[in-house]
PDB file of C-alpha atoms in Angstrom:
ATOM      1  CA  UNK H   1    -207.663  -9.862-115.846  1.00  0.00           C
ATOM      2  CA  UNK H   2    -205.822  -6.917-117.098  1.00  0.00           C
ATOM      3  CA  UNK H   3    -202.258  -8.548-116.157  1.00  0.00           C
ATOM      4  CA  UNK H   4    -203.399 -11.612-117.968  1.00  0.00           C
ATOM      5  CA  UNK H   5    -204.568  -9.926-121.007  1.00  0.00           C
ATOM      6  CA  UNK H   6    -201.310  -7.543-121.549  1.00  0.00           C
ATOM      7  CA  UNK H   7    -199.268 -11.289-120.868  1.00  0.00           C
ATOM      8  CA  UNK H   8    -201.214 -13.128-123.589  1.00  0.00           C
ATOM      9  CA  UNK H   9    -200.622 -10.118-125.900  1.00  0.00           C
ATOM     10  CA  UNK H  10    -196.520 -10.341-125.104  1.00  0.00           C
ATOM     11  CA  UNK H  11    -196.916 -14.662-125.956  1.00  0.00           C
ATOM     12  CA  UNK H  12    -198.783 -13.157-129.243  1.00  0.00           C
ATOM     13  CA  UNK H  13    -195.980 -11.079-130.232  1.00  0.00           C
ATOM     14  CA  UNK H  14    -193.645 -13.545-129.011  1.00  0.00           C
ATOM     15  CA  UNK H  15    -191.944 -11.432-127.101  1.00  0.00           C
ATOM     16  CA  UNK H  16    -192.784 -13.937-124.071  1.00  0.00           C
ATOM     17  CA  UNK H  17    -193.242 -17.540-124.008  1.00  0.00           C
ATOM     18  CA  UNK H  18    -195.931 -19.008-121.402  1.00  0.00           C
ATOM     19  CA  UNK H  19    -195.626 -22.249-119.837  1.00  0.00           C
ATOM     20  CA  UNK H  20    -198.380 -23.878-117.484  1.00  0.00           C
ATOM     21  CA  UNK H  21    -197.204 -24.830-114.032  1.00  0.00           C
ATOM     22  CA  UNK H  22    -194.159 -22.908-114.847  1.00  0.00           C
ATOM     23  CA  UNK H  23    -194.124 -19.146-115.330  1.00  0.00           C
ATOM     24  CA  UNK H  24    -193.877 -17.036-118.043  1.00  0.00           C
ATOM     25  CA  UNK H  25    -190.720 -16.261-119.493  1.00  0.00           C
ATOM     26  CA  UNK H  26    -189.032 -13.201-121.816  1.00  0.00           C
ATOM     27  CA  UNK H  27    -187.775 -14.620-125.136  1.00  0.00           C
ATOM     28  CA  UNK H  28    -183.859 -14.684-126.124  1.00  0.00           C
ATOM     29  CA  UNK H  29    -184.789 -14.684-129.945  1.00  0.00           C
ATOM     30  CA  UNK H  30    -187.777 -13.562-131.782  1.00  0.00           C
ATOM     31  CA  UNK H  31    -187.742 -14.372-135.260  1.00  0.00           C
ATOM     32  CA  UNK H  32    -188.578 -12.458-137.803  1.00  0.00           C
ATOM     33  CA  UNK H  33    -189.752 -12.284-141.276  1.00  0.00           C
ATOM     34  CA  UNK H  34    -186.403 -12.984-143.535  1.00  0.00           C
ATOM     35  CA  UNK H  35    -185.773 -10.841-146.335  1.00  0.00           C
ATOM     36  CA  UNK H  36    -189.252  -9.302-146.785  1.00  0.00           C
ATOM     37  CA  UNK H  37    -190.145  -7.484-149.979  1.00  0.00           C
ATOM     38  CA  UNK H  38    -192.835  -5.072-149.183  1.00  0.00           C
ATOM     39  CA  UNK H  39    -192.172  -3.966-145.810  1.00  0.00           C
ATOM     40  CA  UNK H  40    -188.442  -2.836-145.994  1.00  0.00           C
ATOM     41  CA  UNK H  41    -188.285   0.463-144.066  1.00  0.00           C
ATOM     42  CA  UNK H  42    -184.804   2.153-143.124  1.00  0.00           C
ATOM     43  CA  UNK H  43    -182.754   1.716-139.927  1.00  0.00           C
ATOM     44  CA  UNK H  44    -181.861   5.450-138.397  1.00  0.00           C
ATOM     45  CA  UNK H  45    -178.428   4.263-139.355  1.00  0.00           C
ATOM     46  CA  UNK H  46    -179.224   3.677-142.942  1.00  0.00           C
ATOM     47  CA  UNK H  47    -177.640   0.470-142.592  1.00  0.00           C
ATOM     48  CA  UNK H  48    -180.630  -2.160-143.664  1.00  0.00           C
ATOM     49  CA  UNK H  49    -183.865  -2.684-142.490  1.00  0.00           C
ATOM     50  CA  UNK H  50    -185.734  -2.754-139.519  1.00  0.00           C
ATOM     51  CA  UNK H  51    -187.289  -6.114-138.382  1.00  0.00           C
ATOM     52  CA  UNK H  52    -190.596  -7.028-139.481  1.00  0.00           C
ATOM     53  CA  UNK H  53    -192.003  -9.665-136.856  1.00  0.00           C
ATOM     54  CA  UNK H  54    -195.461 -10.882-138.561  1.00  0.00           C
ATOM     55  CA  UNK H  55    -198.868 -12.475-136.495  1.00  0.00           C
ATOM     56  CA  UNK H  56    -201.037 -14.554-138.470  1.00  0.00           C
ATOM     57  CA  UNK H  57    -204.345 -12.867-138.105  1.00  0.00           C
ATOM     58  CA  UNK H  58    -206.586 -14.794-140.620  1.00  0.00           C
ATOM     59  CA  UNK H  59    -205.962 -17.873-142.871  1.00  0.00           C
ATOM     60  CA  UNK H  60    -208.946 -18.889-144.432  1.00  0.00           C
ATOM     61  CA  UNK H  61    -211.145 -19.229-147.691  1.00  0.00           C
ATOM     62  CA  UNK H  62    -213.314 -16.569-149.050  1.00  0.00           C
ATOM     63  CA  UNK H  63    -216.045 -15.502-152.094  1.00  0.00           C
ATOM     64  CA  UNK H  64    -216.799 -12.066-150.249  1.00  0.00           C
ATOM     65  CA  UNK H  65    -216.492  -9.312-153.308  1.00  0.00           C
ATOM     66  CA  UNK H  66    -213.493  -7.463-153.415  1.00  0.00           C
ATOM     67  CA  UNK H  67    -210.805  -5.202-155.517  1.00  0.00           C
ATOM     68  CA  UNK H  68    -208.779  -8.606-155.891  1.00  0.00           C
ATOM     69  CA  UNK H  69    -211.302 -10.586-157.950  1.00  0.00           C
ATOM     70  CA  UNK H  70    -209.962  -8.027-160.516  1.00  0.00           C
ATOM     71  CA  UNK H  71    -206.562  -9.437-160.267  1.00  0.00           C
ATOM     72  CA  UNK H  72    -206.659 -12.624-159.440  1.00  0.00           C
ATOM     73  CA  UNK H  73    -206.564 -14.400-162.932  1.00  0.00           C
ATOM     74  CA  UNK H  74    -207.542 -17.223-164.183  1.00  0.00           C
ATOM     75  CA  UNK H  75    -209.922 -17.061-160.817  1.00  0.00           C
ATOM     76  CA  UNK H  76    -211.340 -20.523-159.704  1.00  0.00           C
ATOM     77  CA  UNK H  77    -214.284 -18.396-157.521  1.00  0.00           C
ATOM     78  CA  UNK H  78    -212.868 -18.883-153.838  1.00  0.00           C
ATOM     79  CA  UNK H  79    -209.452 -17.439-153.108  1.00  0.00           C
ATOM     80  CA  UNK H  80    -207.493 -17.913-150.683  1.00  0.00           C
ATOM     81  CA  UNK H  81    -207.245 -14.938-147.700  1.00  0.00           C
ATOM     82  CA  UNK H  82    -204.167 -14.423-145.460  1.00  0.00           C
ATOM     83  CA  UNK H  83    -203.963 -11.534-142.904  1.00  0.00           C
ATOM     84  CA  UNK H  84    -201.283 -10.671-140.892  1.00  0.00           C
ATOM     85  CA  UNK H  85    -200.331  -7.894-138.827  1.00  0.00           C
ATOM     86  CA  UNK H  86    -196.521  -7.055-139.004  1.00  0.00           C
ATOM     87  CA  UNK H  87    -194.348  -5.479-136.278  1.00  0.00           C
ATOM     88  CA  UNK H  88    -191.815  -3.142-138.164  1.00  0.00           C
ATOM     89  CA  UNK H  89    -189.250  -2.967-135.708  1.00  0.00           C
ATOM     90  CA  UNK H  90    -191.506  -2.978-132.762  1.00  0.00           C
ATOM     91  CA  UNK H  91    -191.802   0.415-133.729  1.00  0.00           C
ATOM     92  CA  UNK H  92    -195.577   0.285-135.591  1.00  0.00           C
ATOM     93  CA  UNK H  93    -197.797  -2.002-137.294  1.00  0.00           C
ATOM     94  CA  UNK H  94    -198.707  -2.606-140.901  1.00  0.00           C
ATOM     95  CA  UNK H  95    -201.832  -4.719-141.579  1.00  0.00           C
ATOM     96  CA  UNK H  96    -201.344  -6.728-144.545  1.00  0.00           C
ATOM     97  CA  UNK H  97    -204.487  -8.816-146.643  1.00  0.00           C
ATOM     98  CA  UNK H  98    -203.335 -11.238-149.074  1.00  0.00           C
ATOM     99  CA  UNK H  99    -205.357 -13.057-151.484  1.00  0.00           C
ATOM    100  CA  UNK H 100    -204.658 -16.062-153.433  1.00  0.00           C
ATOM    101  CA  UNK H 101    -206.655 -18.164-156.093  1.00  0.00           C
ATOM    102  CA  UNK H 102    -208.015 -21.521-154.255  1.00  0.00           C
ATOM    103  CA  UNK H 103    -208.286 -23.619-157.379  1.00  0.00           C
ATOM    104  CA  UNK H 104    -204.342 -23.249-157.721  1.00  0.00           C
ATOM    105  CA  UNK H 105    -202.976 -22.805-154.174  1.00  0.00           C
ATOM    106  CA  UNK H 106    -205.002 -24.708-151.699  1.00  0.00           C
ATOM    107  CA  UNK H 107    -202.505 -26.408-150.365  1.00  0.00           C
ATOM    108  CA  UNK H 108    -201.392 -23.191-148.511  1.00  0.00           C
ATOM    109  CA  UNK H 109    -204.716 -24.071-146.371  1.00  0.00           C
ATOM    110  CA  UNK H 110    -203.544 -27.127-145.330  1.00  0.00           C
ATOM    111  CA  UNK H 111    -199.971 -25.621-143.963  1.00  0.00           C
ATOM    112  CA  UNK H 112    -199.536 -25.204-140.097  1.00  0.00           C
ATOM    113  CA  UNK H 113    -200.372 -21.478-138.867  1.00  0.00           C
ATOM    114  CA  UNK H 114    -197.323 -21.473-137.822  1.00  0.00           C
ATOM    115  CA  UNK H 115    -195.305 -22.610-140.835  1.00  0.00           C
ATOM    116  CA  UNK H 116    -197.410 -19.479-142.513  1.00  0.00           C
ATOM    117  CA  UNK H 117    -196.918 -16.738-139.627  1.00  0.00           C
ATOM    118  CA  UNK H 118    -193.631 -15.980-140.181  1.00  0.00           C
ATOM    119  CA  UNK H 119    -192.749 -16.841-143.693  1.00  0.00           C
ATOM    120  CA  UNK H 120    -191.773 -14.893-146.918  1.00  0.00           C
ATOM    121  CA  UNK H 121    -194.594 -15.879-148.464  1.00  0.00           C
ATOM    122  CA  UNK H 122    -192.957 -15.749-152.021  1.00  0.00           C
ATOM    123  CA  UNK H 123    -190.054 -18.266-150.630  1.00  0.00           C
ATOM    124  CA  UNK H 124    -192.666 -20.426-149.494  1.00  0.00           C
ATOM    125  CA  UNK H 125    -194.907 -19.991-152.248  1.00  0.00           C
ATOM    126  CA  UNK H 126    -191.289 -21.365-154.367  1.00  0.00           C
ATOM    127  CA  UNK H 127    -190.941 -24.161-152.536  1.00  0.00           C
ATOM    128  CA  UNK H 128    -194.202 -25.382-152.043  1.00  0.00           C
ATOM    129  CA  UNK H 129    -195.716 -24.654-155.491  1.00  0.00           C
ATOM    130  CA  UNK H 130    -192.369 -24.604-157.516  1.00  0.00           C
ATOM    131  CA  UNK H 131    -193.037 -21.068-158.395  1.00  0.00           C
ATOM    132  CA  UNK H 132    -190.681 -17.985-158.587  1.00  0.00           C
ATOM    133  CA  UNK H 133    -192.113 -14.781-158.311  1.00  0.00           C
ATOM    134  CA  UNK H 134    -191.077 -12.770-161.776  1.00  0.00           C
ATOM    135  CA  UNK H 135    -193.082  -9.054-161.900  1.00  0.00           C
ATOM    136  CA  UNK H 136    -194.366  -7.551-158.808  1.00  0.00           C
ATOM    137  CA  UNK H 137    -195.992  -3.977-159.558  1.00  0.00           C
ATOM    138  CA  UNK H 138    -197.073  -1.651-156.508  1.00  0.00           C
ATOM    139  CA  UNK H 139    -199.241   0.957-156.200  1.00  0.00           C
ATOM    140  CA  UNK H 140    -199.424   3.752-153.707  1.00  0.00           C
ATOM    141  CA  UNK H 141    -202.586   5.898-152.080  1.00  0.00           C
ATOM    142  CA  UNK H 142    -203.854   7.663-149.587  1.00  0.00           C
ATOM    143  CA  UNK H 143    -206.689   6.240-147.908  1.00  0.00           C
ATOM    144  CA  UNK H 144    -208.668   6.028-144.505  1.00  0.00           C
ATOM    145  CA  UNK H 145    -208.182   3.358-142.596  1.00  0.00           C
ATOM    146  CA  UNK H 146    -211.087   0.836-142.211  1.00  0.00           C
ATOM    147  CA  UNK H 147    -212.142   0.824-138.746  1.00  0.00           C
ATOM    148  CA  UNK H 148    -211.307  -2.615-137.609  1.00  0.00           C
ATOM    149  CA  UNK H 149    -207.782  -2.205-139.126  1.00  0.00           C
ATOM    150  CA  UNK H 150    -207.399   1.254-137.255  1.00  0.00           C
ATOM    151  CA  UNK H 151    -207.923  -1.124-134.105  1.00  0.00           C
ATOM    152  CA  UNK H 152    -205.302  -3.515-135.075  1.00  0.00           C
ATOM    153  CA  UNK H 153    -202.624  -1.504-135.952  1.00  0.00           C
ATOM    154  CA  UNK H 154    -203.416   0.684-132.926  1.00  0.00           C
ATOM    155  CA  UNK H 155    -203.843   3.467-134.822  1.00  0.00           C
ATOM    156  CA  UNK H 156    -206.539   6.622-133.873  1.00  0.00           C
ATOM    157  CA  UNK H 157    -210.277   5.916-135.646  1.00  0.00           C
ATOM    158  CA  UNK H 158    -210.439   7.432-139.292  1.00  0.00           C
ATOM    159  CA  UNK H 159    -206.711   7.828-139.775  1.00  0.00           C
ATOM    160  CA  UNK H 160    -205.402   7.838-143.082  1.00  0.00           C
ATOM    161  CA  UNK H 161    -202.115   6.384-144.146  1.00  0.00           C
ATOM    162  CA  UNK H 162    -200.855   4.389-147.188  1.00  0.00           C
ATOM    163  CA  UNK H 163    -202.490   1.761-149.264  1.00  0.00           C
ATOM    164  CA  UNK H 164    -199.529  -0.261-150.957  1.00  0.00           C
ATOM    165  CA  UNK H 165    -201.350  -2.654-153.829  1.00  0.00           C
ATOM    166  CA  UNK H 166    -199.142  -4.863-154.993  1.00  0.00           C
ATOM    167  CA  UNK H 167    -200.220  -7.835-157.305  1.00  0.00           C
ATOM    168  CA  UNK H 168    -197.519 -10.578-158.001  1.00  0.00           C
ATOM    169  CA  UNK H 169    -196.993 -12.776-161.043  1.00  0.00           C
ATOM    170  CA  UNK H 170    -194.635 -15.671-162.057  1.00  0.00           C
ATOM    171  CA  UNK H 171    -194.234 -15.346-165.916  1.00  0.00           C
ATOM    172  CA  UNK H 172    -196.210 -12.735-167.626  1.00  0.00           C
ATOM    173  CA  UNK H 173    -199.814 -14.068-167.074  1.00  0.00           C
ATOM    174  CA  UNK H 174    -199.860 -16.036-163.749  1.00  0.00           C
ATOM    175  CA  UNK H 175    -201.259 -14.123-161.576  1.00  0.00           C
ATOM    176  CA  UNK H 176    -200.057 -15.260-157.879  1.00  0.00           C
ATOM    177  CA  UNK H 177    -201.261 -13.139-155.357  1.00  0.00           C
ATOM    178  CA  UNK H 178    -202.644  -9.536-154.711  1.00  0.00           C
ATOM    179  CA  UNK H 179    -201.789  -7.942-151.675  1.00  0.00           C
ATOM    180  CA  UNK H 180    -203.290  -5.010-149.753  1.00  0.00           C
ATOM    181  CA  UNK H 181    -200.392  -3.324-147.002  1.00  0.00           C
ATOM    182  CA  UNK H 182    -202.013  -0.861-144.385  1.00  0.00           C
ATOM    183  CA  UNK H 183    -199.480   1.443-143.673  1.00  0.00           C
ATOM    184  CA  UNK H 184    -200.014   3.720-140.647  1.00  0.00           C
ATOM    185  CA  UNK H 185    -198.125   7.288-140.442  1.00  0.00           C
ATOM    186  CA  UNK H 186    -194.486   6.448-139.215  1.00  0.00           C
ATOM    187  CA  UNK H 187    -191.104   8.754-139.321  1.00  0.00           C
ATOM    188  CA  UNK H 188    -189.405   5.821-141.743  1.00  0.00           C
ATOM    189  CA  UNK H 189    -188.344   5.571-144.979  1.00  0.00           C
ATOM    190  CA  UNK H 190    -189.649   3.003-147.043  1.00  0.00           C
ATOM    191  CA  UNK H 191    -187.803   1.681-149.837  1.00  0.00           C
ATOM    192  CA  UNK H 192    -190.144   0.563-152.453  1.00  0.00           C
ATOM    193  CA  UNK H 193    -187.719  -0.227-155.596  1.00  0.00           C
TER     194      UNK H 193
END
């Protein structure tokens, strides 16, 4: 049971690839996220960015109250939610919650999971919805982790890292997306500009 859990985690990551009847077998090439915006933390060498290699957590509609109802403008009343968790470098994990106004993007709920788990959501958002991303602002704090996130990111309970808020427009009053980043205590540098 344990052998089998700790394989299916590997085929989640993609660091393995399953096959029935077969085996299971290490990948050659896992691919990652290309040219992400939020997550760009610092090789040792200076010299770009580490990998980010995202899992689709959560793609799904939702009313539940939250800070983005604030942002999200003009808001049709269900918005969109998309959580993944994303491998920096198979180093440590940053949770990330995106949110999304229904009445304008709902065709993102009709995409394959996996079409969604590793895309730059503002590319696809581009070609999909014929959109470019113009402003993004970001805000930083420090907050405690929420529980189930602390779990995910396999971080100790009630650890407190970095809230990145970043809410994403295209023009100067379309509001495309706000996006919550959980980022857990890491030696990295972060490049936020």
């Amino acid at each position: 049971g344990t052998v089998q859990r700790a394989l299916r985690s590997l085929a989640d990551e993609g660091l393995v690839v399953r096959s029935q009847g077969s085996g299971t077998f290490v990948t050659r090439h896992r691919t990652g996220m290309e040219a992400p915006w939020h997550c760009r933390f610092l090789k040792e060498e200076g010299a770009g960015f580490l990998p980010v290699y995202p899992k689709l957590v959560l793609c799904e509609r939702t009313t539940a109250p939250g800070k983005w109802t604030e942002f999200l403008t003009p808001f049709s009343g269900t918005a969109i939610q998309l959580d993944r968790r994303l491998s920096i470098g198979d180093e440590f994990y940053v949770y990330s919650k995106l949110y999304m106004d229904e009445g304008r993007f709902a065709r993102m709920l009709k995409l394959p999971a996996k079409q969604i788990k590793a895309a730059n959501l503002k590319t696809l958002i581009q070609s999909i919805f014929q959109l470019t991303i113009t402003q993004i602002s970001q805000c930083l704090t420090f907050t405690v982790f929420p529980a189930e996130i602390a779990k995910i990111t396999n971080v100790a309970p009630n650890s407190t890292g970095i809230l990145m808020e970043c809410l994403a427009k295209a023009g100067p009053n379309l509001v495309v997306y706000f996006q919550e980043l959980y980022i857990p205590p890491n030696g990295r540098r972060l490049v936020v500009s």
